[in-house]
mmCIF file of C-alpha atoms and ligand atoms in Angstrom:
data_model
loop_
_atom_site.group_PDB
_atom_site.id
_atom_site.type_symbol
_atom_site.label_atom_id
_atom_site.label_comp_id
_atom_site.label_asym_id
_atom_site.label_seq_id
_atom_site.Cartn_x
_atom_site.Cartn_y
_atom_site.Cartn_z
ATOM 1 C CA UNK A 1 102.345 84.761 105.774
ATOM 2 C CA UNK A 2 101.983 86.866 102.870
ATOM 3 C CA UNK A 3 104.571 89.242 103.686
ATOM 4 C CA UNK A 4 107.198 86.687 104.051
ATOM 5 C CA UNK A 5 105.900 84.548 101.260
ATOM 6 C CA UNK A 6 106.700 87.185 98.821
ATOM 7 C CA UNK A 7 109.844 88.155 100.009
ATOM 8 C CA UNK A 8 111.334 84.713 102.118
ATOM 9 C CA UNK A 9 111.935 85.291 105.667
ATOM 10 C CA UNK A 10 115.814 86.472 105.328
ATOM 11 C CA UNK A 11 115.043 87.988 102.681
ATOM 12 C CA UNK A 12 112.283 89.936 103.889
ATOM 13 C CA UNK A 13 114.114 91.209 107.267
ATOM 14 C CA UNK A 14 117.708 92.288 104.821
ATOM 15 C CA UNK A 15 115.312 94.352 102.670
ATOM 16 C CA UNK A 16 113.753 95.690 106.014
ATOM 17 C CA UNK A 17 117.288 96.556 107.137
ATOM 18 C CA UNK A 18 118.515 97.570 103.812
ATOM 19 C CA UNK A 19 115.013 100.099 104.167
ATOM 20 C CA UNK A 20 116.128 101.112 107.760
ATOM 21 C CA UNK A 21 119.676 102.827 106.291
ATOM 22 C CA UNK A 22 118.066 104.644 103.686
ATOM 23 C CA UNK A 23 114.936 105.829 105.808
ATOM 24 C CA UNK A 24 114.456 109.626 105.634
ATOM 25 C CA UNK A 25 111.801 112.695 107.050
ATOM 26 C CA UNK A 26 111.632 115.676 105.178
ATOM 27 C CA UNK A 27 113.068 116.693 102.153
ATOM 28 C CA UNK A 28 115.567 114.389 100.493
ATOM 29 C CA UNK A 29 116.352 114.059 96.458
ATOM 30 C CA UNK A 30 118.630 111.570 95.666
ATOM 31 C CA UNK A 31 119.013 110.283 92.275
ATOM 32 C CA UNK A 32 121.173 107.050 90.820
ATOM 33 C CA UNK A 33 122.482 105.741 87.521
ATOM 34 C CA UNK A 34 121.245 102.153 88.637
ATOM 35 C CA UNK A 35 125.298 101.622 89.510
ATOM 36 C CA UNK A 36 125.581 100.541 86.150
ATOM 37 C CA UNK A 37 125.079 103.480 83.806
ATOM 38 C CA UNK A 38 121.943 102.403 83.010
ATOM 39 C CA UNK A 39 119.586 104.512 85.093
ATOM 40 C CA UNK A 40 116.332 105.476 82.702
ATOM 41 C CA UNK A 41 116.056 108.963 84.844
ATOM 42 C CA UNK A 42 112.210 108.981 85.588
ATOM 43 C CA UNK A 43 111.737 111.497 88.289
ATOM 44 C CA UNK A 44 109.569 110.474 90.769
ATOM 45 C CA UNK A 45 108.519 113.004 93.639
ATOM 46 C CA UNK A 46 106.743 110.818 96.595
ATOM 47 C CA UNK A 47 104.540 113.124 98.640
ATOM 48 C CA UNK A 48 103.005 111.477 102.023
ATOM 49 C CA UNK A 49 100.119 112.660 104.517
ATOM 50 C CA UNK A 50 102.591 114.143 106.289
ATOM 51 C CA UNK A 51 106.498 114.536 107.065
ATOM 52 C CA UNK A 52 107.771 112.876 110.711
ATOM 53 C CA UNK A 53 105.433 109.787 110.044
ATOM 54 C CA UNK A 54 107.344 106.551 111.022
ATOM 55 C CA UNK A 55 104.993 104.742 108.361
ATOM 56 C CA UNK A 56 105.838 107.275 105.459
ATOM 57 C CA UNK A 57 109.429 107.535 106.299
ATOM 58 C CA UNK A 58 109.606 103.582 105.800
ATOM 59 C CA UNK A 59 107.372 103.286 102.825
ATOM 60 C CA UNK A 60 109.099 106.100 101.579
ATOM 61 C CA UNK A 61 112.621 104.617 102.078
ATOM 62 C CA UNK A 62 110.891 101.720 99.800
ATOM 63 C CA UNK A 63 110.380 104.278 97.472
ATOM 64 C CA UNK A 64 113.740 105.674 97.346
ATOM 65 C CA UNK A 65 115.167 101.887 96.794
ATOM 66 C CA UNK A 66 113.620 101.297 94.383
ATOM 67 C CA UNK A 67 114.541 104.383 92.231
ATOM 68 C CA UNK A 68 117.390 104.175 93.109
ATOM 69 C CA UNK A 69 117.511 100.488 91.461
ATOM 70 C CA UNK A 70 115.584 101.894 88.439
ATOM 71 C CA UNK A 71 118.382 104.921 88.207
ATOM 72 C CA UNK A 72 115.946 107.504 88.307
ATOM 73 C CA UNK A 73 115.880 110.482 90.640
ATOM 74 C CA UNK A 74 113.947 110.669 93.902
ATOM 75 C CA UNK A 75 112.578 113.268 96.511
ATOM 76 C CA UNK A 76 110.121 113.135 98.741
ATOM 77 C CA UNK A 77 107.817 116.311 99.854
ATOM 78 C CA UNK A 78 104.945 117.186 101.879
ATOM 79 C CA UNK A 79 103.318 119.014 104.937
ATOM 80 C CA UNK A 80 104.036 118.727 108.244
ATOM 81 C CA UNK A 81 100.940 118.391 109.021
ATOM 82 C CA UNK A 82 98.104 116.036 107.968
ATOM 83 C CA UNK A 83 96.215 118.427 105.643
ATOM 84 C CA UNK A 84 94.964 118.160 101.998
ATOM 85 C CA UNK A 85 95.728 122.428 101.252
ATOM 86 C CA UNK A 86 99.403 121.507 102.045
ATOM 87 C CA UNK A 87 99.552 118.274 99.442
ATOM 88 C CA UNK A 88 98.118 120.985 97.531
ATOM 89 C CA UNK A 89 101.169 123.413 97.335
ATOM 90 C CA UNK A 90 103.756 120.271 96.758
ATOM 91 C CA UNK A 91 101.310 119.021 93.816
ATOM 92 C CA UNK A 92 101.547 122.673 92.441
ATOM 93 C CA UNK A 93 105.524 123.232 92.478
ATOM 94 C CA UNK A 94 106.119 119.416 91.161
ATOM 95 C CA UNK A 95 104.398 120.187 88.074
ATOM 96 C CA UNK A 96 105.753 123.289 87.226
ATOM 97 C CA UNK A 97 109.110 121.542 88.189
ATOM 98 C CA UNK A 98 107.914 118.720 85.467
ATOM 99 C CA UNK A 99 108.285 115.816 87.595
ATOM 100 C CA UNK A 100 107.519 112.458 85.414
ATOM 101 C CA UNK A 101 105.498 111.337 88.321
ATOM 102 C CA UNK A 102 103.680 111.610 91.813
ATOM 103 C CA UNK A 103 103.296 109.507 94.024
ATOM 104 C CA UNK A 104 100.947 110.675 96.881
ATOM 105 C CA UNK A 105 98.798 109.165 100.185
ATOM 106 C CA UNK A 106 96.069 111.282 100.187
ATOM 107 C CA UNK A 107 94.474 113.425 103.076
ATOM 108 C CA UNK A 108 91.328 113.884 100.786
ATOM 109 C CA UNK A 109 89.467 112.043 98.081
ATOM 110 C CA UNK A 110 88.405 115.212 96.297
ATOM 111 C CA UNK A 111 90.631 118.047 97.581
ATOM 112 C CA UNK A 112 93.302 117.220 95.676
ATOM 113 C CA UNK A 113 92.034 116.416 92.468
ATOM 114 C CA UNK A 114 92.360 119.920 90.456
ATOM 115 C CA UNK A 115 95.469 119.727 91.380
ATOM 116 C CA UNK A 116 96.549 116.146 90.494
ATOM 117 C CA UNK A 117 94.128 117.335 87.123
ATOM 118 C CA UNK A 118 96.857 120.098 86.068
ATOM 119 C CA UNK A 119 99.578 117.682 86.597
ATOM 120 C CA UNK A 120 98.605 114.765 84.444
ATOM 121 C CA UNK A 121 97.435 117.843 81.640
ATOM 122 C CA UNK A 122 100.847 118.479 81.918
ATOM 123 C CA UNK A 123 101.841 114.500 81.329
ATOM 124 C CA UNK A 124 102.678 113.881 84.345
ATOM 125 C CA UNK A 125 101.732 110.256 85.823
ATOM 126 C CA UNK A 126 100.031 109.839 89.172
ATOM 127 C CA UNK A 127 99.869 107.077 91.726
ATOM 128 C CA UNK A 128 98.183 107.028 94.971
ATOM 129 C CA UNK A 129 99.243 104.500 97.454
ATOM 130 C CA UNK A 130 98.320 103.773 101.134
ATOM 131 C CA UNK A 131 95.178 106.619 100.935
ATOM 132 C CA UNK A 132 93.134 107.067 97.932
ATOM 133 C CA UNK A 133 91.735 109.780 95.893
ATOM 134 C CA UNK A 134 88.513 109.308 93.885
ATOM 135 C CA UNK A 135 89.663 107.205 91.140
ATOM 136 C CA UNK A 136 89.256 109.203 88.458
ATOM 137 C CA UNK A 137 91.420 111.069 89.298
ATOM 138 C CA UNK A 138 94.815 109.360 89.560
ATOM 139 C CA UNK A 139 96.091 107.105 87.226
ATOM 140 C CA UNK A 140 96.560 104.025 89.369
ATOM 141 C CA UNK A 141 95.645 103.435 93.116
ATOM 142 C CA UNK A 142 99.163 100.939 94.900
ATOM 143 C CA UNK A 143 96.511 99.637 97.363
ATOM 144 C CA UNK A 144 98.460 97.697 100.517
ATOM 145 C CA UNK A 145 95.555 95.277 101.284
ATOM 146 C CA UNK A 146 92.497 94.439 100.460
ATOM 147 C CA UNK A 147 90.243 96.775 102.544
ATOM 148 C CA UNK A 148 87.349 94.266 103.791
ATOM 149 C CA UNK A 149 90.464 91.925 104.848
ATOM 150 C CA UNK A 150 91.851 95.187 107.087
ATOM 151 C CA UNK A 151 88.784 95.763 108.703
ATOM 152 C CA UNK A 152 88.173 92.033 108.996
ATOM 153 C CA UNK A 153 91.770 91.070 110.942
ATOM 154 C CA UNK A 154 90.794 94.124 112.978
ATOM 155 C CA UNK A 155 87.587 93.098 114.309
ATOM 156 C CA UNK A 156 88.739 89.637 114.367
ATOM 157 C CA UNK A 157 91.558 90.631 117.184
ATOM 158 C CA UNK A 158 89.493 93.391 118.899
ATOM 159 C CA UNK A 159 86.529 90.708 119.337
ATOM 160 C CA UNK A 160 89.443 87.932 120.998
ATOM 161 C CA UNK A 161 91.013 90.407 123.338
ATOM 162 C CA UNK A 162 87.489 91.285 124.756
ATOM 163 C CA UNK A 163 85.526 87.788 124.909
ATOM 164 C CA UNK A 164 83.616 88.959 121.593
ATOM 165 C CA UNK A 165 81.289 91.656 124.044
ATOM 166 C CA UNK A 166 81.350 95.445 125.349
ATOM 167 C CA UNK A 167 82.033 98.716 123.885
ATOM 168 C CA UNK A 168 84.280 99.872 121.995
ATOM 169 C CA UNK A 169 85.560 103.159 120.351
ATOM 170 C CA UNK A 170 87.621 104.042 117.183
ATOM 171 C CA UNK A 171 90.856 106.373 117.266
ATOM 172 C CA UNK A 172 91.309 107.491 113.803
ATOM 173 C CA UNK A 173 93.414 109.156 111.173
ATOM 174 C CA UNK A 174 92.259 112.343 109.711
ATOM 175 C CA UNK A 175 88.257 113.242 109.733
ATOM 176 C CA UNK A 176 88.679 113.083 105.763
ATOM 177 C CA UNK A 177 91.205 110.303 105.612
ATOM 178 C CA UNK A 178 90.101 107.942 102.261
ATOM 179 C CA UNK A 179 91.847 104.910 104.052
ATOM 180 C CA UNK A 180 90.661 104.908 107.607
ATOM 181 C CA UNK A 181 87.040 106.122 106.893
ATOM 182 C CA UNK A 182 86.836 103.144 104.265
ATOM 183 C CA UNK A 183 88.055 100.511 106.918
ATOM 184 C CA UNK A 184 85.555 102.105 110.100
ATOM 185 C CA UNK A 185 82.873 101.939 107.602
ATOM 186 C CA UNK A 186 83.803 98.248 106.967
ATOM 187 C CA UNK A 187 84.282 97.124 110.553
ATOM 188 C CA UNK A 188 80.575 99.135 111.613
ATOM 189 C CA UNK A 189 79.349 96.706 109.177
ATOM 190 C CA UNK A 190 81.068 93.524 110.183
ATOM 191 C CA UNK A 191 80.433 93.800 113.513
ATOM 192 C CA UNK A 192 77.083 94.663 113.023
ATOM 193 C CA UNK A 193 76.725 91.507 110.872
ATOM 194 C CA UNK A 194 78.655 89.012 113.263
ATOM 195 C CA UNK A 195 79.020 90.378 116.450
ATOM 196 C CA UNK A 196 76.076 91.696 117.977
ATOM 197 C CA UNK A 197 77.647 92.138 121.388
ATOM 198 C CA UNK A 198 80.086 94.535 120.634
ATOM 199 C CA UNK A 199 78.699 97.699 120.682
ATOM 200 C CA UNK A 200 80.440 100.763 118.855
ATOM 201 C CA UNK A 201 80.009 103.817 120.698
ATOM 202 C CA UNK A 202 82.167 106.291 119.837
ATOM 203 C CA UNK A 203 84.681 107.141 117.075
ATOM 204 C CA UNK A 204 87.305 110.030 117.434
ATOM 205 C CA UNK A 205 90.072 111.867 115.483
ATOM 206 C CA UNK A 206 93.736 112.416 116.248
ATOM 207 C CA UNK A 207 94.688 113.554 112.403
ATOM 208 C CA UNK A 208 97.693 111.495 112.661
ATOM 209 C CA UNK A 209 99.063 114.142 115.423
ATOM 210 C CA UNK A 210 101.112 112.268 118.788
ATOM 211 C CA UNK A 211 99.783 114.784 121.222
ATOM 212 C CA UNK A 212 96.392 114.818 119.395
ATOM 213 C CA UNK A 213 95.473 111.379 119.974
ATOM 214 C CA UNK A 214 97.290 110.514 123.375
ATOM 215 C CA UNK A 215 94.369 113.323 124.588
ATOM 216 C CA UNK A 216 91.844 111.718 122.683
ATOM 217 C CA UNK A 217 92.430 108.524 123.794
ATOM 218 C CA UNK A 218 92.328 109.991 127.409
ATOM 219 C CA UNK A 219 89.007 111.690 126.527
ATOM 220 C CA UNK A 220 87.713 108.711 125.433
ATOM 221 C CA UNK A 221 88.134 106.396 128.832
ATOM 222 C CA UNK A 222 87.056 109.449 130.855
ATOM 223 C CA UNK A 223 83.907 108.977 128.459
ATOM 224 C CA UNK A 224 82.996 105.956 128.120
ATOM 225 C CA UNK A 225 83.550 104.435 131.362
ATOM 226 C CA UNK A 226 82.609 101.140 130.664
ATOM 227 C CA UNK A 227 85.063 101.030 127.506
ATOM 228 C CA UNK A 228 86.353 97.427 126.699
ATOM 229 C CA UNK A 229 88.644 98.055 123.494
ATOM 230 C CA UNK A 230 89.496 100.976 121.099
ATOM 231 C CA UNK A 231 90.784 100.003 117.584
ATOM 232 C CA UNK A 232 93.177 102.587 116.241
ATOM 233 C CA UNK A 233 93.524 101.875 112.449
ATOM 234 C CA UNK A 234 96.531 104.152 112.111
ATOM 235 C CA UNK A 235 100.145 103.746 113.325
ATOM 236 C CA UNK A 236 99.995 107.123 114.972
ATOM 237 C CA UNK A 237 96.959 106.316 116.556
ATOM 238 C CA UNK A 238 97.962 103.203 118.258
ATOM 239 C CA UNK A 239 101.264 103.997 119.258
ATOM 240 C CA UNK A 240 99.551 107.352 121.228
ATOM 241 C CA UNK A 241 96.970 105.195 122.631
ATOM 242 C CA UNK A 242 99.526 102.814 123.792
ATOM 243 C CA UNK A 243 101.644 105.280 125.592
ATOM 244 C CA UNK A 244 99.102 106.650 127.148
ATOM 245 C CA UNK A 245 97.032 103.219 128.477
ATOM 246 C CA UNK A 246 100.739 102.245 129.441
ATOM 247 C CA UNK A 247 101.092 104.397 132.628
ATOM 248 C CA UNK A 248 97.046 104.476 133.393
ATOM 249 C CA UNK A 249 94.566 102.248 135.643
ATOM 250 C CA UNK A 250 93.418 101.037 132.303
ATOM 251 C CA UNK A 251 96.424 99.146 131.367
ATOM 252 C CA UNK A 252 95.252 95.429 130.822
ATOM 253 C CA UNK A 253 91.791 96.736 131.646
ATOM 254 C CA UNK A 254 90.889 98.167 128.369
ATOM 255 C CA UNK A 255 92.156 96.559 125.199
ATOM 256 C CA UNK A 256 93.719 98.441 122.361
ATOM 257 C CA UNK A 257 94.489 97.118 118.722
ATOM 258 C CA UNK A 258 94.568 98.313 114.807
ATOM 259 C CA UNK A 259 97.293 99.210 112.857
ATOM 260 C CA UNK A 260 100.574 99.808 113.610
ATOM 261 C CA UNK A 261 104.203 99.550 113.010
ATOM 262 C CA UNK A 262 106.137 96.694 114.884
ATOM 263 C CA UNK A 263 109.239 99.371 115.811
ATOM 264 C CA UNK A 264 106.124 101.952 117.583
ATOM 265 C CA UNK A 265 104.567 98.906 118.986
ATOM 266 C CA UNK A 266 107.461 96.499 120.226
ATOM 267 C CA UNK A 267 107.403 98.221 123.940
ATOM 268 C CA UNK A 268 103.812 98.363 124.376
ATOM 269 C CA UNK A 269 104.216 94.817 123.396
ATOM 270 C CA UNK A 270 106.465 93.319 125.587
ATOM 271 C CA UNK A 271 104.935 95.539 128.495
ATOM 272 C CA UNK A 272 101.621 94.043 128.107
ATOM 273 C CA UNK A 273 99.744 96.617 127.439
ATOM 274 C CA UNK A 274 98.616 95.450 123.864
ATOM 275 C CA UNK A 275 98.290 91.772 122.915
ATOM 276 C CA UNK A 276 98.098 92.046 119.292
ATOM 277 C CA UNK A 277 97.878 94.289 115.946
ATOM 278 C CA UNK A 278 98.170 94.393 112.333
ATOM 279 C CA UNK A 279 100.301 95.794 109.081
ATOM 280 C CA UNK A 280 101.747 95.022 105.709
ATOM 281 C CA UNK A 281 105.248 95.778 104.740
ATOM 282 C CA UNK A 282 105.280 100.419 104.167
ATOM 283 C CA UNK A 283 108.568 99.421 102.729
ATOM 284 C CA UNK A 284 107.157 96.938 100.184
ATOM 285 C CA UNK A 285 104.353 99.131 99.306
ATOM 286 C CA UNK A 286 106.499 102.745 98.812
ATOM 287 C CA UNK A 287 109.002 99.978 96.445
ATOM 288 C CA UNK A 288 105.910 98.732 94.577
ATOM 289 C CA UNK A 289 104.937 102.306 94.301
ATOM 290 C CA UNK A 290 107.843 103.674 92.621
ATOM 291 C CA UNK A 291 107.941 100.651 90.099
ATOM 292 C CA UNK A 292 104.217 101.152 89.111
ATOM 293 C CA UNK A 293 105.158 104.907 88.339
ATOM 294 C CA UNK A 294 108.117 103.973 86.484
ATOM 295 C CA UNK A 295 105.973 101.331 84.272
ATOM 296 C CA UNK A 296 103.666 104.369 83.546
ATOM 297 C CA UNK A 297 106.157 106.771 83.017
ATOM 298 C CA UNK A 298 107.949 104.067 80.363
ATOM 299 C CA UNK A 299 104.441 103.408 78.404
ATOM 300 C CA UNK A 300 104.635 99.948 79.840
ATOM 301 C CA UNK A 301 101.332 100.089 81.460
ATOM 302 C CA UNK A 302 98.103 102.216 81.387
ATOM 303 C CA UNK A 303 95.572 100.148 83.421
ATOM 304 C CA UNK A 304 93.449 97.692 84.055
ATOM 305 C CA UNK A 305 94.978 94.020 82.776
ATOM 306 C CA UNK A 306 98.527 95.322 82.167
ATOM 307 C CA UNK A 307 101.214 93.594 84.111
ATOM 308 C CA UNK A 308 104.621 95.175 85.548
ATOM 309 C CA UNK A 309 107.732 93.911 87.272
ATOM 310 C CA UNK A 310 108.320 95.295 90.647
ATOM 311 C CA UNK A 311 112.065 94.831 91.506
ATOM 312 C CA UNK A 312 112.532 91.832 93.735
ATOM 313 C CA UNK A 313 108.849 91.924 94.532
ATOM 314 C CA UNK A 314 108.231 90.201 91.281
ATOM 315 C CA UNK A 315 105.095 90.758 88.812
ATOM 316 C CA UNK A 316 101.736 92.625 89.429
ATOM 317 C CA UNK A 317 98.898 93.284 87.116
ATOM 318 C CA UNK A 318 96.779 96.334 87.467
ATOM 319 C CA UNK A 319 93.409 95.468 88.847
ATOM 320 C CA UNK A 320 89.795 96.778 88.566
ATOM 321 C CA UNK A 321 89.690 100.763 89.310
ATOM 322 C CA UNK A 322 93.332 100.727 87.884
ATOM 323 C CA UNK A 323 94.465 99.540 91.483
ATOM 324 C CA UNK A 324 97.309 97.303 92.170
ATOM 325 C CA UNK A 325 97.610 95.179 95.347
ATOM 326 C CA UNK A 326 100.428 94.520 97.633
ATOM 327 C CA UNK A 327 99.314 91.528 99.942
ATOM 328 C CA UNK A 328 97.426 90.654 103.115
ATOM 329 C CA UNK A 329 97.600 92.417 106.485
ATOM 330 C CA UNK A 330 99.659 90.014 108.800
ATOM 331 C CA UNK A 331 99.647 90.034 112.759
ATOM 332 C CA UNK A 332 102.465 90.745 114.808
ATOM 333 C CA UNK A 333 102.005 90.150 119.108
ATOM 334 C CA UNK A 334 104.783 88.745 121.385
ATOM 335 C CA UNK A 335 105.497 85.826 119.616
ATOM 336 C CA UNK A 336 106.964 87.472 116.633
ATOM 337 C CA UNK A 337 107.553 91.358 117.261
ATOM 338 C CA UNK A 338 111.298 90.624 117.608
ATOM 339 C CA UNK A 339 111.673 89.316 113.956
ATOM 340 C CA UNK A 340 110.852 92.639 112.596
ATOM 341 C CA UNK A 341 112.626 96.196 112.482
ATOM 342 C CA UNK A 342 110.646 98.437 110.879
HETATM 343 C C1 RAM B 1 99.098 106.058 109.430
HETATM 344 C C2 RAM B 1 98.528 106.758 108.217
HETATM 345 C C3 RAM B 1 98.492 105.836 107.009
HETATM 346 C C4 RAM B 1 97.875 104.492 107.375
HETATM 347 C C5 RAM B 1 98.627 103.865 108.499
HETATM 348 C C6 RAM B 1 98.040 102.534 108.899
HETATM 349 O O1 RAM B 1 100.499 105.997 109.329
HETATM 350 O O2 RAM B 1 97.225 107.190 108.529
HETATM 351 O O3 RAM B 1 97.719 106.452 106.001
HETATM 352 O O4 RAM B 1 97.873 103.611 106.265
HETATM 353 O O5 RAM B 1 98.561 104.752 109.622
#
């Protein structure tokens, strides 16, 4: 158990509480002198997908404690909805603000790279984290897992809820989404290689949006008829799904897992309508986040090979593609929902 390992299990659910006070949607700036007048004053701006985002508002709240430990100053911006144009605008206004650093989930791999381009002209450092950008872009990618082990724990618990055979449909993030289309593209191939009687026959697009994907996840069973499973590899996703499979016929029937956060989940849980999913820590990631930027910011790192300390997370070095990783998906279901608020 990765995410415990790293942490300790008390240790892991105080941080997770200590997250839950600070946890914040919309605009918030905040900044600290470390409590003991000591604060460096890198100012980090953290822009998510999109505002109202359980996920983002707990990585984010990662983010904030940890600049907050570091004594910089914090804010978080970004759309309400799920688009790369509105990353765009925030991008814009932090550099002319002069922001030391960014640190964004992107909604594009391309779309936002003239952007990100004018910033670091202007010295500013930029992270991605959760969602990717081409690299070359960004200065260093705060990946949560490693992407063949997310699509592999997916497949893995779609394949035991539905005795390994029948179809079964994705419910994704955004059409353009860097993360999700990298794990679909990854689980198409797995269970092509090891499961040939799954069969994949449709995949759809809820762009992170509630309403969005409760209807597609209607859409899809009045489809695809014979439907055994969806995977929905994003939080929003598979809490939608869930509400909506937990008042239909297809409750029990039709299996859903993915990714998603134990707090969305815990009902759908304990009412039996999903067995079992999978996450890392947002908070852990957002917190790793902020300390990478600050390591740029302070010349301590500038890629590949270069190690960093990350708070109470302890030390990372910067992998290939100038990525840093977090840890290993981990599996929550009935047996272990209730030791986790976030
Ligand atoms: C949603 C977002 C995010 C993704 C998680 C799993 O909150 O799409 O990018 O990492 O799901």
């Amino acid at each position: 158990m990765k995410m415990q390992n790293r942490l300790g299990g008390l240790a892991a659910l105080t941080l997770v509480a200590g997250l839950a006070l600070t946890a914040c949607g919309g605009d918030d700036s905040s900044s600290a002198d470390g409590g003991s007048g000591g604060g460096d004053g890198t100012t980090v701006t953290f822009i998510p997908k999109n505002l109202g985002n359980a996920y983002f508002d707990t990585s984010n709240a990662g983010g904030k404690k940890a600049v907050e430990e570091f004594g910089g100053s914090y804010e978080e911006v970004g759309p309400a909805e799920g688009s790369p144009d509105g990353q765009v605008t925030y991008i814009n206004t932090a550099t002319q603000q002069g922001r030391d650093a960014l640190v964004i989930s992107a909604n594009d791999p391309d779309a936002l790279c003239d952007a990100i381009g004018e910033a670091r002209d202007a010295d500013i450092k930029v992270v991605t984290y959760d969602a990717d950008t081409n690299p070359d872009c960004r200065d260093l990618f705060i990946n949560q897992a490693d992407a063949a082990g997310i699509a592999k724990v997916q497949v893995e618990m779609i394949a035991e809820q539905i005795g390994d055979a029948g179809e079964i449909a994705f419910l994704s993030a955004a059409a353009n989404a860097t993360n999700q289309n990298e794990w679909i593209g990854l689980m198409e191939d797995e269970i092509a290689a090891s499961h040939p009687d799954i069969k994949v026959v449709d995949t759809v697009y809820g762009d992170d949006d509630d309403q969005k994907s409760f209807d597609a996840t209607a859409a899809l069973l009045n489809k695809h008829p014979d439907l055994k499973g969806i995977i929905s590899p994003t939080t929003v996703g598979i809490a939608a799904a869930a509400r909506y499979l937990s008042t239909s016929d297809a409750k029990g029937k039709v299996a859903l897992t993915g990714l998603g956060t134990p707090n969305q989940m815990r009902d759908f849980v304990n009412d039996g309508t999903v067995t079992e999913f999978a996450l890392w820590n947002p908070g852990d990631l957002g917190y790793l986040a902020a300390y990478a930027a600050e390591a740029l910011v302070k010349g301590d790192i500038e890629g590949e090979g270069d190690s960093f300390t990350a708070g109470d997370l302890g030390e990372f070095t910067v992998g290939a593609d100038n990525t840093v990783l977090l840890g290993d998906p981990f599996r929550f279901n009935a047996d272990n929902i209730a030791d986790f608020d976030f």
